């Protein structure tokens, strides 16, 4: 069972206790945001490479938009995590 001192270390930035919940969630947001961006780019790239050469030109724009959305969401989440961290 956590003591009052442990809970106080979580809620107040103390130089003796530098890791708080905000830093933990900020680090998780940065990591998850980067993973979302990389997964989106990898999924679009592997899908594009798996298409027949005759269909690649028609599918380039939807795949680029999909990858862009993943990168934008991942970058926004990572930026929020950097702000928290």
C-alpha atoms as a PDB file:
ATOM      1  CA  UNK A   1       0.000   0.000   0.000  1.00  0.00           C
ATOM      2  CA  UNK A   2       1.533   3.365  -0.980  1.00  0.00           C
ATOM      3  CA  UNK A   3       2.272   5.804   1.749  1.00  0.00           C
ATOM      4  CA  UNK A   4       1.429   9.500   1.793  1.00  0.00           C
ATOM      5  CA  UNK A   5       5.059  10.321   0.975  1.00  0.00           C
ATOM      6  CA  UNK A   6       4.941   8.158  -2.166  1.00  0.00           C
ATOM      7  CA  UNK A   7       1.762   9.854  -3.342  1.00  0.00           C
ATOM      8  CA  UNK A   8       3.224  13.283  -2.615  1.00  0.00           C
ATOM      9  CA  UNK A   9       6.255  12.419  -4.740  1.00  0.00           C
ATOM     10  CA  UNK A  10       3.917  11.659  -7.620  1.00  0.00           C
ATOM     11  CA  UNK A  11       1.851  14.830  -7.397  1.00  0.00           C
ATOM     12  CA  UNK A  12       4.534  17.420  -6.603  1.00  0.00           C
ATOM     13  CA  UNK A  13       7.778  17.902  -8.552  1.00  0.00           C
ATOM     14  CA  UNK A  14      10.416  17.247  -5.938  1.00  0.00           C
ATOM     15  CA  UNK A  15      14.119  17.468  -6.880  1.00  0.00           C
ATOM     16  CA  UNK A  16      14.720  14.329  -4.843  1.00  0.00           C
ATOM     17  CA  UNK A  17      11.971  12.497  -6.784  1.00  0.00           C
ATOM     18  CA  UNK A  18      12.455  13.645 -10.417  1.00  0.00           C
ATOM     19  CA  UNK A  19      10.178  11.068 -12.066  1.00  0.00           C
ATOM     20  CA  UNK A  20       6.518  11.968 -11.767  1.00  0.00           C
ATOM     21  CA  UNK A  21       3.377  10.641 -13.430  1.00  0.00           C
ATOM     22  CA  UNK A  22       3.483  13.481 -15.968  1.00  0.00           C
ATOM     23  CA  UNK A  23       6.966  12.464 -17.058  1.00  0.00           C
ATOM     24  CA  UNK A  24       5.930   8.833 -17.297  1.00  0.00           C
ATOM     25  CA  UNK A  25       2.874   9.653 -19.407  1.00  0.00           C
ATOM     26  CA  UNK A  26       4.924  12.086 -21.487  1.00  0.00           C
ATOM     27  CA  UNK A  27       7.506   9.418 -22.244  1.00  0.00           C
ATOM     28  CA  UNK A  28       4.781   6.914 -23.114  1.00  0.00           C
ATOM     29  CA  UNK A  29       3.115   9.458 -25.419  1.00  0.00           C
ATOM     30  CA  UNK A  30       6.403  10.120 -27.232  1.00  0.00           C
ATOM     31  CA  UNK A  31       7.075   6.418 -27.716  1.00  0.00           C
ATOM     32  CA  UNK A  32       3.515   5.597 -28.811  1.00  0.00           C
ATOM     33  CA  UNK A  33       3.405   8.599 -31.154  1.00  0.00           C
ATOM     34  CA  UNK A  34       6.638   7.542 -32.832  1.00  0.00           C
ATOM     35  CA  UNK A  35       5.373   3.979 -33.165  1.00  0.00           C
ATOM     36  CA  UNK A  36       2.129   5.186 -34.771  1.00  0.00           C
ATOM     37  CA  UNK A  37       4.060   7.274 -37.312  1.00  0.00           C
ATOM     38  CA  UNK A  38       6.489   4.473 -38.197  1.00  0.00           C
ATOM     39  CA  UNK A  39       3.731   1.855 -38.466  1.00  0.00           C
ATOM     40  CA  UNK A  40       1.691   4.103 -40.785  1.00  0.00           C
ATOM     41  CA  UNK A  41       4.617   4.740 -43.109  1.00  0.00           C
ATOM     42  CA  UNK A  42       5.614   1.072 -43.099  1.00  0.00           C
ATOM     43  CA  UNK A  43       2.050  -0.086 -43.822  1.00  0.00           C
ATOM     44  CA  UNK A  44       1.663   2.328 -46.748  1.00  0.00           C
ATOM     45  CA  UNK A  45       5.076   1.420 -48.163  1.00  0.00           C
ATOM     46  CA  UNK A  46       4.558  -2.322 -47.910  1.00  0.00           C
ATOM     47  CA  UNK A  47       1.066  -2.048 -49.397  1.00  0.00           C
ATOM     48  CA  UNK A  48       2.378   0.019 -52.309  1.00  0.00           C
ATOM     49  CA  UNK A  49       5.213  -2.425 -52.979  1.00  0.00           C
ATOM     50  CA  UNK A  50       2.777  -5.354 -52.884  1.00  0.00           C
ATOM     51  CA  UNK A  51       0.528  -3.910 -55.598  1.00  0.00           C
ATOM     52  CA  UNK A  52       0.739  -4.852 -59.237  1.00  0.00           C
ATOM     53  CA  UNK A  53       2.762  -2.317 -61.235  1.00  0.00           C
ATOM     54  CA  UNK A  54      -0.344  -1.371 -63.231  1.00  0.00           C
ATOM     55  CA  UNK A  55      -2.264  -0.392 -60.045  1.00  0.00           C
ATOM     56  CA  UNK A  56       0.541   1.469 -58.280  1.00  0.00           C
ATOM     57  CA  UNK A  57      -0.065   4.814 -59.950  1.00  0.00           C
ATOM     58  CA  UNK A  58      -3.781   4.876 -59.070  1.00  0.00           C
ATOM     59  CA  UNK A  59      -3.189   3.901 -55.451  1.00  0.00           C
ATOM     60  CA  UNK A  60      -0.351   6.308 -54.721  1.00  0.00           C
ATOM     61  CA  UNK A  61      -2.548   9.210 -53.562  1.00  0.00           C
ATOM     62  CA  UNK A  62      -4.754   7.207 -51.135  1.00  0.00           C
ATOM     63  CA  UNK A  63      -1.708   5.514 -49.655  1.00  0.00           C
ATOM     64  CA  UNK A  64       0.110   8.836 -49.296  1.00  0.00           C
ATOM     65  CA  UNK A  65      -2.919  10.379 -47.563  1.00  0.00           C
ATOM     66  CA  UNK A  66      -3.187   7.377 -45.231  1.00  0.00           C
ATOM     67  CA  UNK A  67       0.499   7.543 -44.352  1.00  0.00           C
ATOM     68  CA  UNK A  68       0.217  11.308 -43.866  1.00  0.00           C
ATOM     69  CA  UNK A  69      -2.665  10.909 -41.435  1.00  0.00           C
ATOM     70  CA  UNK A  70      -0.716   8.353 -39.417  1.00  0.00           C
ATOM     71  CA  UNK A  71       2.352  10.599 -39.372  1.00  0.00           C
ATOM     72  CA  UNK A  72       0.291  13.652 -38.368  1.00  0.00           C
ATOM     73  CA  UNK A  73      -1.454  11.827 -35.516  1.00  0.00           C
ATOM     74  CA  UNK A  74       1.805  10.270 -34.355  1.00  0.00           C
ATOM     75  CA  UNK A  75       3.635  13.604 -34.495  1.00  0.00           C
ATOM     76  CA  UNK A  76       0.844  15.333 -32.564  1.00  0.00           C
ATOM     77  CA  UNK A  77       0.922  12.661 -29.876  1.00  0.00           C
ATOM     78  CA  UNK A  78       4.720  12.808 -29.693  1.00  0.00           C
ATOM     79  CA  UNK A  79       4.628  16.607 -29.445  1.00  0.00           C
ATOM     80  CA  UNK A  80       2.120  16.378 -26.598  1.00  0.00           C
ATOM     81  CA  UNK A  81       4.416  13.871 -24.891  1.00  0.00           C
ATOM     82  CA  UNK A  82       7.402  16.189 -25.285  1.00  0.00           C
ATOM     83  CA  UNK A  83       5.335  18.993 -23.789  1.00  0.00           C
ATOM     84  CA  UNK A  84       4.469  16.783 -20.811  1.00  0.00           C
ATOM     85  CA  UNK A  85       7.998  15.458 -20.405  1.00  0.00           C
END
